Amino acid sequence: MEMKETAPDSNITIKELFQEYMENKKYEVRETPWNKTNSILLYNVIPFLEDIKINKLDIKKLQKWKNIILKQSTKITTKQNAYKELRALFNYAMKMNYVTQNSLIKVRNFKEVYFETNQDKLRYYTPEQFKQFIAVAEKHCKTLIDYGYFVFFNIAYFTGMRKGEINALKWSDIEGNIIHVRRSITQKLKSKDMETPPKNKSSYREIQIPKNLIYILQQHKDRHQQNENFTDDFRVCGGINCLRDTGISNRNNQYADEVGLPHIRIHDFRHSHASLLANEGINI
């Protein structure tokens, strides 16, 4: 005779469900996305729902939660991410037979009332603007660390690499006129850096280095090789350790201010690179 599967106890609280979910999630995702999910649920969901039994959580209680989050002064993307993570939590509850349906779907995600502002527009530097920006960066080059920032922004603009990929770049990743993107670095993770593979499978790639960047990199490698402890495992921009995110951000704003350029994010140098390629007639 076939045995019936016994359903787990559906009398657990949202907090207990969260703890079980996060414990199991440790074995499914990397540490960085795990921390992100944990933080979102811990600050935007658990304080408002933690003591409610999972089998007592109805649409009215979920709508009340949504109204609370709606009144907070956080960004719309933060609210939407909270909804997505809570929906994933309830999908897990369905998978474990704690509930038979995900009631959050009926409440629906947060919507943004959209008014276009200058901040919404795609931001990037034109070739002429970047020349002004990088000239200021070079003017500040007095120490090895100053040159590290100068090289960082050149790599960002002329290759379109992500910040974490540039920070993780080692001299062993450069062969002739090719950069092999093999790793990335996440900072501020439990007060230490964490080297990981690139963002996704397609992020493993080879990038051809333009001639002017080859010259900049060779000059910088010559500086590094003056260190008697130099090896090809040195980070290209930082040396033994990578540049700090806060330092990169501060220099980015400093250089822009000195030449009167608008501030753009570090990630916007990828947009600037794409614009550069488009203006040069490179096939999409």
PDB file of N, CA and C in Angstrom, residues 2 31 43 55 61 82 90 98 102 123 155 164-165 167 179 186 188-189 194 208 231 249 269 277 283:
ATOM      1  N   GLU A   2       0.575   2.226  -0.841  1.00  0.00           N
ATOM      2  CA  GLU A   2       1.367   3.445  -0.939  1.00  0.00           C
ATOM      3  C   GLU A   2       1.142   4.324   0.281  1.00  0.00           C
ATOM      4  N   GLU A  31      27.685  33.618  -1.314  1.00  0.00           N
ATOM      5  CA  GLU A  31      27.545  34.382  -0.084  1.00  0.00           C
ATOM      6  C   GLU A  31      26.972  35.774  -0.323  1.00  0.00           C
ATOM      7  N   TYR A  43      15.157  43.403   7.302  1.00  0.00           N
ATOM      8  CA  TYR A  43      14.834  44.796   7.582  1.00  0.00           C
ATOM      9  C   TYR A  43      13.472  45.238   7.052  1.00  0.00           C
ATOM     10  N   ASN A  55       0.021  29.892   8.528  1.00  0.00           N
ATOM     11  CA  ASN A  55      -1.320  29.486   8.092  1.00  0.00           C
ATOM     12  C   ASN A  55      -2.389  30.514   8.455  1.00  0.00           C
ATOM     13  N   LYS A  61      -3.613  40.902   5.896  1.00  0.00           N
ATOM     14  CA  LYS A  61      -2.363  41.134   6.639  1.00  0.00           C
ATOM     15  C   LYS A  61      -1.236  41.502   5.689  1.00  0.00           C
ATOM     16  N   ALA A  82      11.921  44.021  -1.772  1.00  0.00           N
ATOM     17  CA  ALA A  82      11.331  43.413  -0.576  1.00  0.00           C
ATOM     18  C   ALA A  82      10.162  42.516  -0.968  1.00  0.00           C
ATOM     19  N   PHE A  90       7.580  32.819   0.247  1.00  0.00           N
ATOM     20  CA  PHE A  90       6.309  32.101   0.239  1.00  0.00           C
ATOM     21  C   PHE A  90       6.301  30.972  -0.803  1.00  0.00           C
ATOM     22  N   TYR A  98       3.890  24.013   3.434  1.00  0.00           N
ATOM     23  CA  TYR A  98       3.397  24.784   4.569  1.00  0.00           C
ATOM     24  C   TYR A  98       2.100  25.509   4.202  1.00  0.00           C
ATOM     25  N   ASN A 102       0.352  31.014  -2.831  1.00  0.00           N
ATOM     26  CA  ASN A 102       1.106  32.213  -2.483  1.00  0.00           C
ATOM     27  C   ASN A 102       0.158  33.402  -2.574  1.00  0.00           C
ATOM     28  N   ARG A 123      23.506  58.159 -18.294  1.00  0.00           N
ATOM     29  CA  ARG A 123      24.656  59.027 -18.039  1.00  0.00           C
ATOM     30  C   ARG A 123      25.931  58.392 -18.585  1.00  0.00           C
ATOM     31  N   ILE A 155      41.087  51.807 -17.749  1.00  0.00           N
ATOM     32  CA  ILE A 155      40.598  50.456 -18.028  1.00  0.00           C
ATOM     33  C   ILE A 155      39.075  50.466 -18.132  1.00  0.00           C
ATOM     34  N   GLY A 164      34.230  45.572 -10.026  1.00  0.00           N
ATOM     35  CA  GLY A 164      34.769  44.408  -9.331  1.00  0.00           C
ATOM     36  C   GLY A 164      35.754  43.630 -10.167  1.00  0.00           C
ATOM     37  N   GLU A 165      35.529  43.596 -11.490  1.00  0.00           N
ATOM     38  CA  GLU A 165      36.442  42.895 -12.397  1.00  0.00           C
ATOM     39  C   GLU A 165      37.772  43.630 -12.502  1.00  0.00           C
ATOM     40  N   ASN A 167      39.042  45.693 -10.188  1.00  0.00           N
ATOM     41  CA  ASN A 167      39.707  45.555  -8.889  1.00  0.00           C
ATOM     42  C   ASN A 167      40.384  44.199  -8.743  1.00  0.00           C
ATOM     43  N   ILE A 179      43.097  41.077 -22.422  1.00  0.00           N
ATOM     44  CA  ILE A 179      42.759  40.953 -21.008  1.00  0.00           C
ATOM     45  C   ILE A 179      41.806  39.783 -20.853  1.00  0.00           C
ATOM     46  N   THR A 186      34.324  41.414  -4.446  1.00  0.00           N
ATOM     47  CA  THR A 186      33.262  42.081  -3.706  1.00  0.00           C
ATOM     48  C   THR A 186      33.855  42.607  -2.412  1.00  0.00           C
ATOM     49  N   LYS A 188      33.452  44.973   1.340  1.00  0.00           N
ATOM     50  CA  LYS A 188      32.528  45.235   2.447  1.00  0.00           C
ATOM     51  C   LYS A 188      31.710  44.003   2.805  1.00  0.00           C
ATOM     52  N   LEU A 189      32.229  42.828   2.553  1.00  0.00           N
ATOM     53  CA  LEU A 189      31.538  41.607   2.905  1.00  0.00           C
ATOM     54  C   LEU A 189      32.131  41.091   4.206  1.00  0.00           C
ATOM     55  N   MET A 194      36.185  39.615  -0.947  1.00  0.00           N
ATOM     56  CA  MET A 194      35.910  38.249  -1.365  1.00  0.00           C
ATOM     57  C   MET A 194      36.073  38.147  -2.872  1.00  0.00           C
ATOM     58  N   GLN A 208      40.143  42.722 -26.204  1.00  0.00           N
ATOM     59  CA  GLN A 208      41.305  43.260 -26.911  1.00  0.00           C
ATOM     60  C   GLN A 208      41.607  44.659 -26.385  1.00  0.00           C
ATOM     61  N   THR A 231      55.101  40.204  -8.117  1.00  0.00           N
ATOM     62  CA  THR A 231      54.792  38.989  -8.867  1.00  0.00           C
ATOM     63  C   THR A 231      53.617  39.297  -9.783  1.00  0.00           C
ATOM     64  N   SER A 249      35.326  56.011  -5.676  1.00  0.00           N
ATOM     65  CA  SER A 249      34.180  56.912  -5.763  1.00  0.00           C
ATOM     66  C   SER A 249      34.585  58.358  -5.462  1.00  0.00           C
ATOM     67  N   PHE A 269      30.810  54.287 -16.539  1.00  0.00           N
ATOM     68  CA  PHE A 269      31.955  54.207 -17.451  1.00  0.00           C
ATOM     69  C   PHE A 269      31.760  53.058 -18.441  1.00  0.00           C
ATOM     70  N   LEU A 277      32.261  52.969 -28.501  1.00  0.00           N
ATOM     71  CA  LEU A 277      32.261  51.966 -29.570  1.00  0.00           C
ATOM     72  C   LEU A 277      31.226  52.313 -30.645  1.00  0.00           C
ATOM     73  N   ASN A 283      30.218  47.370 -34.929  1.00  0.00           N
ATOM     74  CA  ASN A 283      28.979  46.604 -35.078  1.00  0.00           C
ATOM     75  C   ASN A 283      28.443  46.184 -33.715  1.00  0.00           C
TER      76      ASN A 283
END
